[in-house]
Short mmCIF file of N, CA and C in Angstrom, two decimals:
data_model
loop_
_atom_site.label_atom_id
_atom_site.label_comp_id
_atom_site.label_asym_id
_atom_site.label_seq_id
_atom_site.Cartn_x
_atom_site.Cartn_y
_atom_site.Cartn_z
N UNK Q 1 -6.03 21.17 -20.63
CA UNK Q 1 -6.45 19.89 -21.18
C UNK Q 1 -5.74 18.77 -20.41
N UNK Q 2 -6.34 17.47 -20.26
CA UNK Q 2 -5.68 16.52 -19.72
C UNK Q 2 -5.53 15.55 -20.89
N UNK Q 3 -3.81 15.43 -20.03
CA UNK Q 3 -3.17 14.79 -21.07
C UNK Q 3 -2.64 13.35 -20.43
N UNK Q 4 -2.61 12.24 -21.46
CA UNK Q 4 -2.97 10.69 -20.76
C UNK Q 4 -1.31 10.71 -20.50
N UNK Q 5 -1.49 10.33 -19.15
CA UNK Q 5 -0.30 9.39 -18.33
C UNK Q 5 1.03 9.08 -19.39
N UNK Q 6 0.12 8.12 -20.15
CA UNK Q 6 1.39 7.55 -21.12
C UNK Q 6 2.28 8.82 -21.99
N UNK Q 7 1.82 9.66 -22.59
CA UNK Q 7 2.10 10.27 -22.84
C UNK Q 7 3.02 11.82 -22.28
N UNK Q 8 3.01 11.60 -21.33
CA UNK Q 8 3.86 12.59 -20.51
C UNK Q 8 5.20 12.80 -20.84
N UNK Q 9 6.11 11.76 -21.34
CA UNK Q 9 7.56 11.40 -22.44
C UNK Q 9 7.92 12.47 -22.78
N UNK Q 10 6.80 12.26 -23.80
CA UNK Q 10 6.69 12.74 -25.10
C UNK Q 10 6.42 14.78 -25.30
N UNK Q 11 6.29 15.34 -23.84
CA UNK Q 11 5.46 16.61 -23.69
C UNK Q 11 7.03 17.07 -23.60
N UNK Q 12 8.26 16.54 -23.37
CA UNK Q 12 9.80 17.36 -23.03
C UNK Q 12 10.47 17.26 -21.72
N UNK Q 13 11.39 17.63 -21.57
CA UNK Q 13 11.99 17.31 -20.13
C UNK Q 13 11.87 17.54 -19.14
N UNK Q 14 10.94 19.29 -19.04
CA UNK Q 14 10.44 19.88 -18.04
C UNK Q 14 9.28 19.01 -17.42
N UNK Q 15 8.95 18.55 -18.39
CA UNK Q 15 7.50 17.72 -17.65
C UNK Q 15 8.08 16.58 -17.32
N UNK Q 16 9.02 15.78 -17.86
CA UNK Q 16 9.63 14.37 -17.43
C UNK Q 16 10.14 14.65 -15.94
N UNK Q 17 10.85 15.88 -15.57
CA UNK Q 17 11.58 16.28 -14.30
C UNK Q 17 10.21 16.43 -13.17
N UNK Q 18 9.37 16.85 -13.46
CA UNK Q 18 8.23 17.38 -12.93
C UNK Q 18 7.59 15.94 -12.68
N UNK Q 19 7.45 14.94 -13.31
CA UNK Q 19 6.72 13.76 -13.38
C UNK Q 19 7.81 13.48 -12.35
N UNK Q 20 9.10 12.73 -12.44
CA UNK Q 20 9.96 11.82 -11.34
C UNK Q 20 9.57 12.72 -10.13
N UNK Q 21 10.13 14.09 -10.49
CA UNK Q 21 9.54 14.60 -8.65
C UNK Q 21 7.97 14.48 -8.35
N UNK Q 22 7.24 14.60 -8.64
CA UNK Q 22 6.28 14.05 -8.35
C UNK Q 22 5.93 12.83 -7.44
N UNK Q 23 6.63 11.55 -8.59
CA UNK Q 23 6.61 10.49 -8.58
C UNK Q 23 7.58 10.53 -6.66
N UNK Q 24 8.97 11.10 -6.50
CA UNK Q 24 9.63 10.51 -5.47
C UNK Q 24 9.10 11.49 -4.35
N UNK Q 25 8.28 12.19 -4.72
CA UNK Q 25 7.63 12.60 -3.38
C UNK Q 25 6.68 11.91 -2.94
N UNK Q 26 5.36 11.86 -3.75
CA UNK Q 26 4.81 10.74 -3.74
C UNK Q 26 4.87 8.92 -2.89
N UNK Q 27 6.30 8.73 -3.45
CA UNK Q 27 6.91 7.49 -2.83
C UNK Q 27 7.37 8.17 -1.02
N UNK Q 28 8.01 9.10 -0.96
CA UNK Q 28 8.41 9.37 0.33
C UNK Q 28 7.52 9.85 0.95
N UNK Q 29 5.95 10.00 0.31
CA UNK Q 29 4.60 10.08 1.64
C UNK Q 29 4.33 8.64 2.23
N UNK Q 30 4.37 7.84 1.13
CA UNK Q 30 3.62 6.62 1.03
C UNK Q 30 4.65 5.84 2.18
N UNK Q 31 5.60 5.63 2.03
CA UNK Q 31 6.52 5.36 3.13
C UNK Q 31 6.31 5.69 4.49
N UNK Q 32 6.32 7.38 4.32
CA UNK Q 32 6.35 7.60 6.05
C UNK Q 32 5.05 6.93 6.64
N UNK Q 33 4.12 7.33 5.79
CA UNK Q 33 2.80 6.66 6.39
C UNK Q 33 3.00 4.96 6.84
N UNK Q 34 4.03 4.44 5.56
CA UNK Q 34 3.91 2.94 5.90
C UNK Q 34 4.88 2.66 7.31
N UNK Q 35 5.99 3.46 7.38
CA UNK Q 35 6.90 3.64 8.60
C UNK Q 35 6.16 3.54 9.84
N UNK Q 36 5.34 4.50 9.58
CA UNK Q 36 4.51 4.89 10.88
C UNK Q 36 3.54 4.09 11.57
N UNK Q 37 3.09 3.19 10.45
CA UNK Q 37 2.03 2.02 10.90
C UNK Q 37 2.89 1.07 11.69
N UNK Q 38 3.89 0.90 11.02
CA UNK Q 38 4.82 -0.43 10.85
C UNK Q 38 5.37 -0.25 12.39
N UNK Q 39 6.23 1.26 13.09
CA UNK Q 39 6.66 1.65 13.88
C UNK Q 39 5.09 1.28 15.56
N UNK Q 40 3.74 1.67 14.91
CA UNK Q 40 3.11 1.76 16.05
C UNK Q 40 2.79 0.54 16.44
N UNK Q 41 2.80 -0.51 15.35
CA UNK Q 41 2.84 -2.24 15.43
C UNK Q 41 4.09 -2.53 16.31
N UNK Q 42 5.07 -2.36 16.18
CA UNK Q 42 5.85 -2.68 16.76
C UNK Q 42 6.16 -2.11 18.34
N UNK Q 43 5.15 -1.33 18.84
CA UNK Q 43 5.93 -0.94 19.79
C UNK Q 43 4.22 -1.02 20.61
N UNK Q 44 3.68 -1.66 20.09
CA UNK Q 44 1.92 -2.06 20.24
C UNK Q 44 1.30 -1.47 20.60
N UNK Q 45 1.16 -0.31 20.36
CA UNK Q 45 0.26 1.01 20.52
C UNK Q 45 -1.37 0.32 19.56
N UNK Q 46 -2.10 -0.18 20.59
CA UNK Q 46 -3.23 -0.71 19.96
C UNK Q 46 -4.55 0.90 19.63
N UNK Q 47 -5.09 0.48 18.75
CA UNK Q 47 -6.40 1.64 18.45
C UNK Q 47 -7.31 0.72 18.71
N UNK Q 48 -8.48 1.70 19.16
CA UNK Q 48 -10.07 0.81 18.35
C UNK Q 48 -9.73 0.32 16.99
N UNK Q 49 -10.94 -0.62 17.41
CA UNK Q 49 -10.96 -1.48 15.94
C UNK Q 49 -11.58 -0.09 15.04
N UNK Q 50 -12.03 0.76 15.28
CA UNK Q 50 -12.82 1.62 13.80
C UNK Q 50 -11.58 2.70 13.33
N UNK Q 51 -10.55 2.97 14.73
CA UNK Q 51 -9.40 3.68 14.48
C UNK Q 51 -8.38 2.94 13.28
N UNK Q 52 -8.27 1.60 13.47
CA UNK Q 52 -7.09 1.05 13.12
C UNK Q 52 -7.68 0.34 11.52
N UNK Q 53 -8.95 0.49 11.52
CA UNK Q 53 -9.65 0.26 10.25
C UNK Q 53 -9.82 1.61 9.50
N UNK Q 54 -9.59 2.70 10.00
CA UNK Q 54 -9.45 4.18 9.34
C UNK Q 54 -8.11 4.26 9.10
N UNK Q 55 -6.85 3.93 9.86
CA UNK Q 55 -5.81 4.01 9.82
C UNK Q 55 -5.64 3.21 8.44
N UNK Q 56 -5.53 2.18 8.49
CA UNK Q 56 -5.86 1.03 7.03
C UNK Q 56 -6.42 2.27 5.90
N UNK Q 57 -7.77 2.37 6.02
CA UNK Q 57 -8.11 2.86 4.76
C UNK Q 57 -7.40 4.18 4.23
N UNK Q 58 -7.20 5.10 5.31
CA UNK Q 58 -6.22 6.08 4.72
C UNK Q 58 -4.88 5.87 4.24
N UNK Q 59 -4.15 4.89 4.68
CA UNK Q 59 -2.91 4.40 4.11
C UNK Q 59 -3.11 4.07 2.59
N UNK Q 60 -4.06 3.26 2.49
CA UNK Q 60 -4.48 2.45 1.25
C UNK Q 60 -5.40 3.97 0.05
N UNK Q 61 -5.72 4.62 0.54
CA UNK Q 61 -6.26 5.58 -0.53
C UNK Q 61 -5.27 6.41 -0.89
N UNK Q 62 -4.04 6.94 -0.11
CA UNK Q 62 -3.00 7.89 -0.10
C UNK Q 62 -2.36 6.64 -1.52
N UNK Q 63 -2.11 5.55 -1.15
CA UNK Q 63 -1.28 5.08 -2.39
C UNK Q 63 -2.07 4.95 -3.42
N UNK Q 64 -3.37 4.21 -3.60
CA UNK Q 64 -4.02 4.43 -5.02
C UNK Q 64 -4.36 5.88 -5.13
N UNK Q 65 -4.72 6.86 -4.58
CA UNK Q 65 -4.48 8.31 -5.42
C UNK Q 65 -2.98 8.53 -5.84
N UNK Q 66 -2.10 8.18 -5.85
CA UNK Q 66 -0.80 8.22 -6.04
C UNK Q 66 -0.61 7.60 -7.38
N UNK Q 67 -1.17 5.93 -7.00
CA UNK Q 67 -1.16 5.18 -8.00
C UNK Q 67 -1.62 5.76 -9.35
N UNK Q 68 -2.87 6.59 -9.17
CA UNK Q 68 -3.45 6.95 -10.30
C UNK Q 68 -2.84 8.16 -10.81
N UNK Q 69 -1.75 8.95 -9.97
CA UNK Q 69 -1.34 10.26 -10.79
C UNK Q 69 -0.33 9.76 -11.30
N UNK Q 70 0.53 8.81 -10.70
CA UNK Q 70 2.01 8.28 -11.07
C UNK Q 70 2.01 7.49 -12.28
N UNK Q 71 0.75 6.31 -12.06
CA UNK Q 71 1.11 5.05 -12.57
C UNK Q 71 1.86 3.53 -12.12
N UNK Q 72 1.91 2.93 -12.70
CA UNK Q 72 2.31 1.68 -12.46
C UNK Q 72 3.48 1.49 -11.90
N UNK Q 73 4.40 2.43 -12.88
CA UNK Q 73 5.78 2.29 -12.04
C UNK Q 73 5.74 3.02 -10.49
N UNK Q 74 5.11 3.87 -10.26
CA UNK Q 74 4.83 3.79 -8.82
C UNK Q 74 4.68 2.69 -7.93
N UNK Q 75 3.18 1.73 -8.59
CA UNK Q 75 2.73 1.05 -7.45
C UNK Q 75 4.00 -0.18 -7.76
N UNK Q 76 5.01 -0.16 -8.42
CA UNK Q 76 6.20 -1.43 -8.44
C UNK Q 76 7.59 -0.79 -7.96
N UNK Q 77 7.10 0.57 -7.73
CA UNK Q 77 8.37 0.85 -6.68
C UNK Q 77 8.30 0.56 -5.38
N UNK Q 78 6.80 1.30 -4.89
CA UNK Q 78 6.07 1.10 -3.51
C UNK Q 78 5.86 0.26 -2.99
N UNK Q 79 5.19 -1.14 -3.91
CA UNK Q 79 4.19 -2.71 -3.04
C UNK Q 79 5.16 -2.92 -1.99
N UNK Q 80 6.25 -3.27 -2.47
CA UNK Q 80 7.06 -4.29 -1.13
C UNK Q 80 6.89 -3.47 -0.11
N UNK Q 81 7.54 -2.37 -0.04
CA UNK Q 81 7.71 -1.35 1.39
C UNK Q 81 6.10 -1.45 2.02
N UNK Q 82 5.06 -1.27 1.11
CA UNK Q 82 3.88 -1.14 1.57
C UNK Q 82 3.13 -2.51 2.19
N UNK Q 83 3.90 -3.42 1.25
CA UNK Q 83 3.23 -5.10 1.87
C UNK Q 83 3.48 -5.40 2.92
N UNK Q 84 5.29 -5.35 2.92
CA UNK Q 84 5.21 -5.53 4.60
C UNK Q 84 4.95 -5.09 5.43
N UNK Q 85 4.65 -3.85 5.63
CA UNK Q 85 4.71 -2.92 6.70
C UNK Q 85 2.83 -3.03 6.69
N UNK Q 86 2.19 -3.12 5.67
CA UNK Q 86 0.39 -3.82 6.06
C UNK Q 86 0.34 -5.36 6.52
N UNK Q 87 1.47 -5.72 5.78
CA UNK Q 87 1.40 -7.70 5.82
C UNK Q 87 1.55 -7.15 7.80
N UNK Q 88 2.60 -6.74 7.95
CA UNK Q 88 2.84 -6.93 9.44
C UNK Q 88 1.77 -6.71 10.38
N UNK Q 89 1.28 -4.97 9.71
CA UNK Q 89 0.23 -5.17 10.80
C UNK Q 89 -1.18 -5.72 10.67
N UNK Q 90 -1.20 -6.29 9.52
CA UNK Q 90 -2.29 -7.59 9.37
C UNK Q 90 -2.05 -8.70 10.52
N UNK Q 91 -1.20 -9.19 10.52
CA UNK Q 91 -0.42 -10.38 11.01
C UNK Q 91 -0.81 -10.45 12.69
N UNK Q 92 -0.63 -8.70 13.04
CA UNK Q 92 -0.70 -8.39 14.37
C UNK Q 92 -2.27 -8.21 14.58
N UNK Q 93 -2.60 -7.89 14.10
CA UNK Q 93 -4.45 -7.50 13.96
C UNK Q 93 -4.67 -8.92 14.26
N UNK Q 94 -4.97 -9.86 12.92
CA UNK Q 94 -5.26 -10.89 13.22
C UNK Q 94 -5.11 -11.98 14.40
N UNK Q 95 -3.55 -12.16 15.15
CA UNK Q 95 -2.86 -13.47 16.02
C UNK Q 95 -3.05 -12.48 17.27
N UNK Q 96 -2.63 -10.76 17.28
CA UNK Q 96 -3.07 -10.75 18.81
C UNK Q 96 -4.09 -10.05 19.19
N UNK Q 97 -4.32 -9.02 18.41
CA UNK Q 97 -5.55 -8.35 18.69
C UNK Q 97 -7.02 -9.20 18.31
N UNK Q 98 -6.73 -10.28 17.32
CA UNK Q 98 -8.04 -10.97 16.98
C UNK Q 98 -8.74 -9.88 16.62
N UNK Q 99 -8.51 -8.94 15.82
CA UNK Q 99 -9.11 -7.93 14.90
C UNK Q 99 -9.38 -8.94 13.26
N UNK Q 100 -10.10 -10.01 13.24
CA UNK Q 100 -9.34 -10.73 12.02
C UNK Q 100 -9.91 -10.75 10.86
N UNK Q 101 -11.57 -9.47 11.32
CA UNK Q 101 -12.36 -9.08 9.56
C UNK Q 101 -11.66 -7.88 9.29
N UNK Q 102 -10.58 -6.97 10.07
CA UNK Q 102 -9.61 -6.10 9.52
C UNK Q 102 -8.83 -6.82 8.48
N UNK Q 103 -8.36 -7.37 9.83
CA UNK Q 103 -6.72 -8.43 8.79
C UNK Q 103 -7.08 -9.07 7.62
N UNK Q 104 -8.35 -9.61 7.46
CA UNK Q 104 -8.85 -10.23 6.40
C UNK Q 104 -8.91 -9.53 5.36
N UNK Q 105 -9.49 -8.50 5.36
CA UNK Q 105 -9.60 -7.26 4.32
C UNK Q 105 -8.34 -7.01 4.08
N UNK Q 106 -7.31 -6.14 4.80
CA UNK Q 106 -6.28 -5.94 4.77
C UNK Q 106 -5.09 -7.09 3.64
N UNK Q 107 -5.34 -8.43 4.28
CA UNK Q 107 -4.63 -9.68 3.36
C UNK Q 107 -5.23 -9.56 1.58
N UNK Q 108 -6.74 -9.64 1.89
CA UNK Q 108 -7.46 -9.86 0.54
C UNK Q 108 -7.14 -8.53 -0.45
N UNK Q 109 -6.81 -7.32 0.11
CA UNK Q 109 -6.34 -6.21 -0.59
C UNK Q 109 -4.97 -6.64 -1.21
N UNK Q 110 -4.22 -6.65 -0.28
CA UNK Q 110 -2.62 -6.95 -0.73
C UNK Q 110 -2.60 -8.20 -1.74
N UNK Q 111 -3.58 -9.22 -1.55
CA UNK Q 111 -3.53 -10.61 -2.51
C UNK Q 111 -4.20 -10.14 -4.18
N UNK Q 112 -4.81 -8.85 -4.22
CA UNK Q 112 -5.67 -8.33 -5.36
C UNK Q 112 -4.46 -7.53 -5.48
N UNK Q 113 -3.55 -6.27 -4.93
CA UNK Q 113 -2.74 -5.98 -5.31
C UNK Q 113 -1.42 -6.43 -5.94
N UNK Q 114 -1.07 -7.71 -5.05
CA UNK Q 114 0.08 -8.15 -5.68
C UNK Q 114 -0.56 -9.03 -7.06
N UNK Q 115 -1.42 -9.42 -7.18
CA UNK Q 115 -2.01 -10.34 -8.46
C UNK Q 115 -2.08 -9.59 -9.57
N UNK Q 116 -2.43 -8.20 -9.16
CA UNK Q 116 -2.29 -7.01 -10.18
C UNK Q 116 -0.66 -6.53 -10.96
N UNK Q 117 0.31 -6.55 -9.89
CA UNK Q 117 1.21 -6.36 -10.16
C UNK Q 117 2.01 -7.36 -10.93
N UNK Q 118 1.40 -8.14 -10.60
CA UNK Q 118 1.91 -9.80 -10.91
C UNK Q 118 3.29 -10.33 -10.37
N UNK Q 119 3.24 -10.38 -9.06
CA UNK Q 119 4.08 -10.47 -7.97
C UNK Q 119 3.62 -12.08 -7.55
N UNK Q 120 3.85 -13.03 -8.39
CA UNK Q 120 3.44 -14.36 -7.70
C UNK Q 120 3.83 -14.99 -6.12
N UNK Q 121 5.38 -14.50 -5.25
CA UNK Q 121 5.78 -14.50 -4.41
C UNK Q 121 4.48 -14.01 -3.40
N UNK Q 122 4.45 -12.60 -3.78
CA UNK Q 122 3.82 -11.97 -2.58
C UNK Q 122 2.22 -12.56 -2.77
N UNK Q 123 1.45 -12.95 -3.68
CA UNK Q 123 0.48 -13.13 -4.04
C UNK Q 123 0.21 -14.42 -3.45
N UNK Q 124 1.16 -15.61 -3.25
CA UNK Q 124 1.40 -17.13 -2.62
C UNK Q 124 1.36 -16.80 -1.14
N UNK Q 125 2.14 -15.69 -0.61
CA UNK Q 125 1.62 -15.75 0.98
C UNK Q 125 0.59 -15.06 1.03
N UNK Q 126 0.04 -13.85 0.30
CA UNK Q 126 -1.16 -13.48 0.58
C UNK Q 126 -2.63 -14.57 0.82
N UNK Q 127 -2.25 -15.36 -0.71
CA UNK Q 127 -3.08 -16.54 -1.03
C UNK Q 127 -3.63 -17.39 0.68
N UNK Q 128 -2.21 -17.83 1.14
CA UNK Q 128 -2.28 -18.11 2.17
C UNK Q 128 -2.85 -17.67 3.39
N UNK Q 129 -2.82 -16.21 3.64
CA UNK Q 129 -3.17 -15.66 4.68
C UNK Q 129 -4.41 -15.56 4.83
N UNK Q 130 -4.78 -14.80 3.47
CA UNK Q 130 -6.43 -15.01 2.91
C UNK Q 130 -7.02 -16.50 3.30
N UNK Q 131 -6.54 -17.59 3.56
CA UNK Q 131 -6.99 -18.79 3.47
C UNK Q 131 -7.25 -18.99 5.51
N UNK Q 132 -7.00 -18.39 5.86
CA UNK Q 132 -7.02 -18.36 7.33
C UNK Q 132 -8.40 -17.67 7.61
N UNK Q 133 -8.66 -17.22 6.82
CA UNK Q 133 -10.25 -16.45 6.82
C UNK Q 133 -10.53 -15.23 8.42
N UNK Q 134 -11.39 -15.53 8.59
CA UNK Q 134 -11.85 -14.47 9.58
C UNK Q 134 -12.55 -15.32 10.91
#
């Protein structure tokens, strides 16, 4: 039977232990993946635009399937590590590659994510970036 998220507490300790590991493995995929983007930005290992728009979407589905086994306190452990390391290679998409209906998507995700989280900081430069359009 499936049993709701919230309720996981409440099932005993074996399952509470089982939930955090979960949860910090989870966080240490979501990372390397974000490492790895963050690392090939920086050292400008460019893709096709359909590569680096697959690269994007698999980053971004690995954390909302996460999101949805973990929960919330996941996606408020994860955003920052994950914002910057997309904010960055948004930033780079957009100013040098002029990739900028990636970056656009990419910004408008993170500006719906952090609004979700209710991260007004990150949501004010997203706001912004989003405002640069495509």
């Amino acid at each position: 039977a499936r049993v709701p998220r919230a309720e996981w507490d409440d099932l005993g300790a074996t399952i509470g232990r089982t939930r955090r590991r979960l949860r910090d493995e989870l966080l240490s995929e979501v990372e390397l993946a974000c490492d790895a983007l963050r690392r090939r930005v920086d050292e400008k290992r460019e893709l096709p635009a359909l590569s680096e728009w697959r690269e994007w979407t698999a980053l971004r589905a690995q954390y909302e399937a996460a999101a949805e086994l973990v929960g919330t306190e996941f996606r408020r452990l994860v955003f920052p590590k994950l914002h910057a390391d997309v904010c960055h290679a948004a930033v780079w998409l957009f100013n040098t590659r002029k990739e900028r209906a990636i970056a656009n998507a990419m910004f408008r995700w993170l500006l719906a994510e952090a609004e979700a989280l209710e991260d007004a900081r990150l949501a004010g430069l997203q706001r912004g970036n989003v405002a640069c359009g495509v």
